[in-house]
mmCIF file of C-alpha atoms in Angstrom:
data_model
loop_
_atom_site.group_PDB
_atom_site.id
_atom_site.type_symbol
_atom_site.label_atom_id
_atom_site.label_comp_id
_atom_site.label_asym_id
_atom_site.label_seq_id
_atom_site.Cartn_x
_atom_site.Cartn_y
_atom_site.Cartn_z
ATOM 1 C CA MET A 1379 112.545 144.924 132.857
ATOM 2 C CA ASP A 1380 113.118 147.445 130.101
ATOM 3 C CA GLN A 1381 114.385 150.984 130.657
ATOM 4 C CA ILE A 1382 110.895 152.504 130.950
ATOM 5 C CA ASP A 1383 109.800 149.861 133.464
ATOM 6 C CA THR A 1384 112.979 150.484 135.484
ATOM 7 C CA LYS A 1385 112.230 154.221 135.609
ATOM 8 C CA ILE A 1386 108.676 153.547 136.745
ATOM 9 C CA SER A 1387 109.890 151.063 139.371
ATOM 10 C CA LYS A 1388 112.314 153.675 140.726
ATOM 11 C CA PHE A 1389 109.532 156.263 140.750
ATOM 12 C CA LEU A 1390 107.259 153.874 142.672
ATOM 13 C CA SER A 1391 110.066 153.120 145.138
ATOM 14 C CA TYR A 1392 110.595 156.821 145.716
ATOM 15 C CA VAL A 1393 106.947 157.699 146.343
ATOM 16 C CA LEU A 1394 105.906 154.498 148.143
ATOM 17 C CA ARG A 1395 109.002 154.228 150.365
ATOM 18 C CA HIS A 1396 110.277 157.746 150.912
ATOM 19 C CA GLN A 1397 108.377 160.770 149.596
ATOM 20 C CA PRO A 1398 104.675 160.167 148.897
ATOM 21 C CA GLU A 1399 103.992 163.841 149.629
ATOM 22 C CA SER A 1400 106.227 164.835 146.687
ATOM 23 C CA ILE A 1401 103.264 164.010 144.399
ATOM 24 C CA GLY A 1402 100.488 164.641 146.943
ATOM 25 C CA LEU A 1403 99.977 160.948 147.701
ATOM 26 C CA VAL A 1404 98.831 159.765 151.124
ATOM 27 C CA LEU A 1405 99.957 156.417 152.587
ATOM 28 C CA ASP A 1406 98.253 154.786 155.543
ATOM 29 C CA ASN A 1407 100.294 153.609 158.547
ATOM 30 C CA GLU A 1408 100.831 150.193 156.895
ATOM 31 C CA GLY A 1409 102.248 151.875 153.781
ATOM 32 C CA TRP A 1410 99.237 151.285 151.518
ATOM 33 C CA ALA A 1411 98.212 153.807 148.860
ATOM 34 C CA ASP A 1412 95.041 153.767 146.785
ATOM 35 C CA ILE A 1413 96.054 152.804 143.227
ATOM 36 C CA GLY A 1414 93.560 155.242 141.681
ATOM 37 C CA ALA A 1415 94.994 158.066 143.798
ATOM 38 C CA LEU A 1416 98.536 157.041 142.820
ATOM 39 C CA ILE A 1417 97.637 157.177 139.123
ATOM 40 C CA LYS A 1418 95.987 160.627 139.500
ATOM 41 C CA CYS A 1419 98.801 162.081 141.638
ATOM 42 C CA ALA A 1420 101.478 160.749 139.301
ATOM 43 C CA ALA A 1421 99.708 162.250 136.268
ATOM 44 C CA LYS A 1422 99.857 165.721 137.845
ATOM 45 C CA TYR A 1423 103.643 165.333 137.849
ATOM 46 C CA GLY A 1424 103.972 164.019 134.302
ATOM 47 C CA LYS A 1425 104.124 160.285 135.108
ATOM 48 C CA ARG A 1426 101.641 158.289 133.064
ATOM 49 C CA LEU A 1427 100.548 155.194 134.951
ATOM 50 C CA ASN A 1428 97.652 152.815 134.613
ATOM 51 C CA TYR A 1429 96.595 149.723 136.521
ATOM 52 C CA ALA A 1430 98.033 147.261 133.973
ATOM 53 C CA LEU A 1431 101.426 148.979 134.000
ATOM 54 C CA ILE A 1432 101.528 149.073 137.804
ATOM 55 C CA GLU A 1433 100.565 145.392 137.963
ATOM 56 C CA LYS A 1434 103.323 144.558 135.451
ATOM 57 C CA ILE A 1435 105.924 146.413 137.561
ATOM 58 C CA VAL A 1436 104.771 144.619 140.724
ATOM 59 C CA ASP A 1437 104.831 141.212 139.022
ATOM 60 C CA THR A 1438 108.176 141.606 137.246
ATOM 61 C CA ASN A 1439 110.225 143.441 139.877
ATOM 62 C CA ASP A 1440 113.131 141.085 140.587
ATOM 63 C CA LYS A 1441 113.395 142.270 144.197
ATOM 64 C CA LYS A 1442 109.641 141.928 144.796
ATOM 65 C CA ARG A 1443 109.613 145.427 146.292
ATOM 66 C CA PHE A 1444 105.873 146.005 145.900
ATOM 67 C CA ALA A 1445 102.613 144.313 146.780
ATOM 68 C CA ILE A 1446 99.046 144.827 145.624
ATOM 69 C CA SER A 1447 96.338 144.258 148.218
ATOM 70 C CA ALA A 1448 94.011 141.266 148.063
ATOM 71 C CA ASP A 1449 91.157 143.528 146.891
ATOM 72 C CA GLN A 1450 93.415 144.838 144.060
ATOM 73 C CA LYS A 1451 92.754 148.473 145.091
ATOM 74 C CA ARG A 1452 95.929 149.366 146.986
ATOM 75 C CA ILE A 1453 99.688 149.126 146.530
ATOM 76 C CA ARG A 1454 102.636 149.408 148.882
ATOM 77 C CA ALA A 1455 106.369 148.932 149.086
ATOM 78 C CA VAL A 1456 106.951 145.829 151.221
ATOM 79 C CA GLN A 1457 110.000 147.253 153.048
ATOM 80 C CA GLY A 1458 112.606 149.998 152.908
ATOM 81 C CA HIS A 1459 110.471 152.874 154.146
ATOM 82 C CA SER A 1460 111.782 156.147 155.467
ATOM 83 C CA ALA A 1461 108.372 157.897 155.358
ATOM 84 C CA GLN A 1462 107.524 158.665 158.974
ATOM 85 C CA GLN A 1463 103.782 157.964 158.706
ATOM 86 C CA VAL A 1464 104.476 154.341 157.740
ATOM 87 C CA ASP A 1465 104.866 151.802 160.525
ATOM 88 C CA ILE A 1466 104.231 148.369 159.065
ATOM 89 C CA HIS A 1467 103.612 145.773 161.749
ATOM 90 C CA TYR A 1468 105.667 142.787 160.677
ATOM 91 C CA GLN A 1469 105.340 139.515 162.546
ATOM 92 C CA GLU A 1470 108.357 138.615 164.653
ATOM 93 C CA LYS A 1471 110.149 135.657 163.121
ATOM 94 C CA ILE A 1472 112.964 133.313 164.141
ATOM 95 C CA PRO A 1473 115.916 134.005 161.840
ATOM 96 C CA PRO A 1474 118.322 131.481 160.355
ATOM 97 C CA ALA A 1475 121.625 131.055 162.196
ATOM 98 C CA ILE A 1476 123.468 133.428 159.864
ATOM 99 C CA LEU A 1477 122.309 136.442 157.866
ATOM 100 C CA TYR A 1478 124.324 138.828 155.682
ATOM 101 C CA HIS A 1479 124.546 142.544 155.076
ATOM 102 C CA GLY A 1480 126.079 144.055 151.975
ATOM 103 C CA THR A 1481 127.695 147.456 152.265
ATOM 104 C CA ALA A 1482 130.545 149.456 150.775
ATOM 105 C CA THR A 1483 134.064 149.716 152.142
ATOM 106 C CA ARG A 1484 133.621 153.448 152.785
ATOM 107 C CA PHE A 1485 131.006 152.701 155.467
ATOM 108 C CA LEU A 1486 133.141 150.286 157.510
ATOM 109 C CA ASP A 1487 134.631 152.872 159.898
ATOM 110 C CA SER A 1488 131.159 154.011 160.901
ATOM 111 C CA ILE A 1489 129.925 150.416 161.218
ATOM 112 C CA PHE A 1490 132.891 149.500 163.421
ATOM 113 C CA LYS A 1491 132.001 152.424 165.730
ATOM 114 C CA GLN A 1492 128.218 152.156 165.951
ATOM 115 C CA GLY A 1493 127.217 148.825 164.415
ATOM 116 C CA LEU A 1494 124.548 148.657 161.745
ATOM 117 C CA VAL A 1495 121.839 151.252 162.278
ATOM 118 C CA ALA A 1496 118.753 151.941 160.201
ATOM 119 C CA GLY A 1497 119.631 155.575 159.547
ATOM 120 C CA THR A 1498 116.704 157.253 157.787
ATOM 121 C CA ARG A 1499 114.954 153.930 157.170
ATOM 122 C CA HIS A 1500 112.924 152.047 159.718
ATOM 123 C CA TYR A 1501 115.052 148.891 159.702
ATOM 124 C CA VAL A 1502 118.453 147.491 158.814
ATOM 125 C CA HIS A 1503 118.045 145.114 155.867
ATOM 126 C CA LEU A 1504 119.679 141.682 155.991
ATOM 127 C CA SER A 1505 119.899 138.950 153.356
ATOM 128 C CA ALA A 1506 119.646 135.198 153.747
ATOM 129 C CA ASP A 1507 122.499 134.618 151.276
ATOM 130 C CA GLU A 1508 125.865 136.138 150.400
ATOM 131 C CA SER A 1509 125.087 136.692 146.723
ATOM 132 C CA THR A 1510 122.128 138.973 147.463
ATOM 133 C CA ALA A 1511 124.178 140.867 150.042
ATOM 134 C CA THR A 1512 126.958 141.300 147.473
ATOM 135 C CA LYS A 1513 124.520 142.805 144.955
ATOM 136 C CA VAL A 1514 123.240 145.214 147.594
ATOM 137 C CA GLY A 1515 126.768 146.231 148.612
ATOM 138 C CA GLN A 1516 127.817 146.832 145.017
ATOM 139 C CA ARG A 1517 125.159 149.526 144.639
ATOM 140 C CA HIS A 1518 127.181 151.702 147.022
ATOM 141 C CA GLY A 1519 130.733 151.072 145.767
ATOM 142 C CA LYS A 1520 133.213 148.266 146.420
ATOM 143 C CA ALA A 1521 131.177 145.611 148.237
ATOM 144 C CA ILE A 1522 131.974 144.238 151.674
ATOM 145 C CA ILE A 1523 129.856 141.451 153.133
ATOM 146 C CA LEU A 1524 129.143 141.309 156.840
ATOM 147 C CA LYS A 1525 128.200 137.972 158.411
ATOM 148 C CA ILE A 1526 125.574 138.447 161.139
ATOM 149 C CA GLU A 1527 125.151 135.976 164.016
ATOM 150 C CA ALA A 1528 121.374 136.213 163.768
ATOM 151 C CA GLN A 1529 120.451 133.160 165.845
ATOM 152 C CA LEU A 1530 122.666 134.324 168.704
ATOM 153 C CA MET A 1531 121.106 137.789 168.537
ATOM 154 C CA TYR A 1532 117.622 136.277 168.585
ATOM 155 C CA GLU A 1533 118.493 134.111 171.583
ATOM 156 C CA GLN A 1534 119.685 137.262 173.358
ATOM 157 C CA GLY A 1535 116.389 139.075 172.833
ATOM 158 C CA PHE A 1536 116.708 140.879 169.495
ATOM 159 C CA GLU A 1537 113.542 140.937 167.366
ATOM 160 C CA PHE A 1538 113.739 139.905 163.730
ATOM 161 C CA HIS A 1539 111.060 140.373 161.109
ATOM 162 C CA GLN A 1540 110.815 139.327 157.492
ATOM 163 C CA ALA A 1541 109.190 141.367 154.742
ATOM 164 C CA ASP A 1542 107.004 139.727 152.105
ATOM 165 C CA ASN A 1543 109.927 139.720 149.656
ATOM 166 C CA GLY A 1544 112.198 137.745 152.011
ATOM 167 C CA VAL A 1545 114.332 140.637 153.275
ATOM 168 C CA TRP A 1546 115.145 140.259 156.978
ATOM 169 C CA LEU A 1547 114.572 143.354 159.116
ATOM 170 C CA ILE A 1548 115.993 144.435 162.462
ATOM 171 C CA LYS A 1549 116.304 147.798 164.220
ATOM 172 C CA SER A 1550 120.088 147.568 164.642
ATOM 173 C CA VAL A 1551 122.994 145.131 164.763
ATOM 174 C CA PRO A 1552 125.700 145.785 167.367
ATOM 175 C CA PHE A 1553 129.204 145.223 165.997
ATOM 176 C CA GLU A 1554 129.933 142.296 168.329
ATOM 177 C CA TYR A 1555 127.430 140.149 166.375
ATOM 178 C CA MET A 1556 129.079 140.646 162.991
ATOM 179 C CA SER A 1557 132.262 139.831 161.143
ATOM 180 C CA VAL A 1558 133.633 140.846 157.769
ATOM 181 C CA ILE A 1559 133.742 138.055 155.199
#
């Protein structure tokens, strides 16, 4: 992705995950927005979008953060929402034995006290591999990787979900199910 595409991707993440109202956009409870409305709302705030550009961003985003509906009329972020009106109903799924969470060293004290909590987002995000977790952790400073005993958690009644882009989702992870790698 070039610099312009990256800026547009960040803009889409912001409005589709966190602040749709900042441009007057309305999301339904599954996080979908009408693409025509997105283009019009964005234009009012100086962001020039069109369907081809949006489709390019969706198709080339390395994290597969966005999806376009089967009828090609709506778009949504597939996970990572903090917008309160969004409550995507993900199917419960059996996780692999181990999952990973990337974070920064500065967050460890809090994690040791309260475990992993979603904070302003709807879910804690977990990765199926260490390398993805490392990339996520590096966005926040010096990366620390937490190993999550996902299968054990599942067997003890915790619900896991998986977004369309492969990110594993859970409401929280108590500290006793994790270890620092």
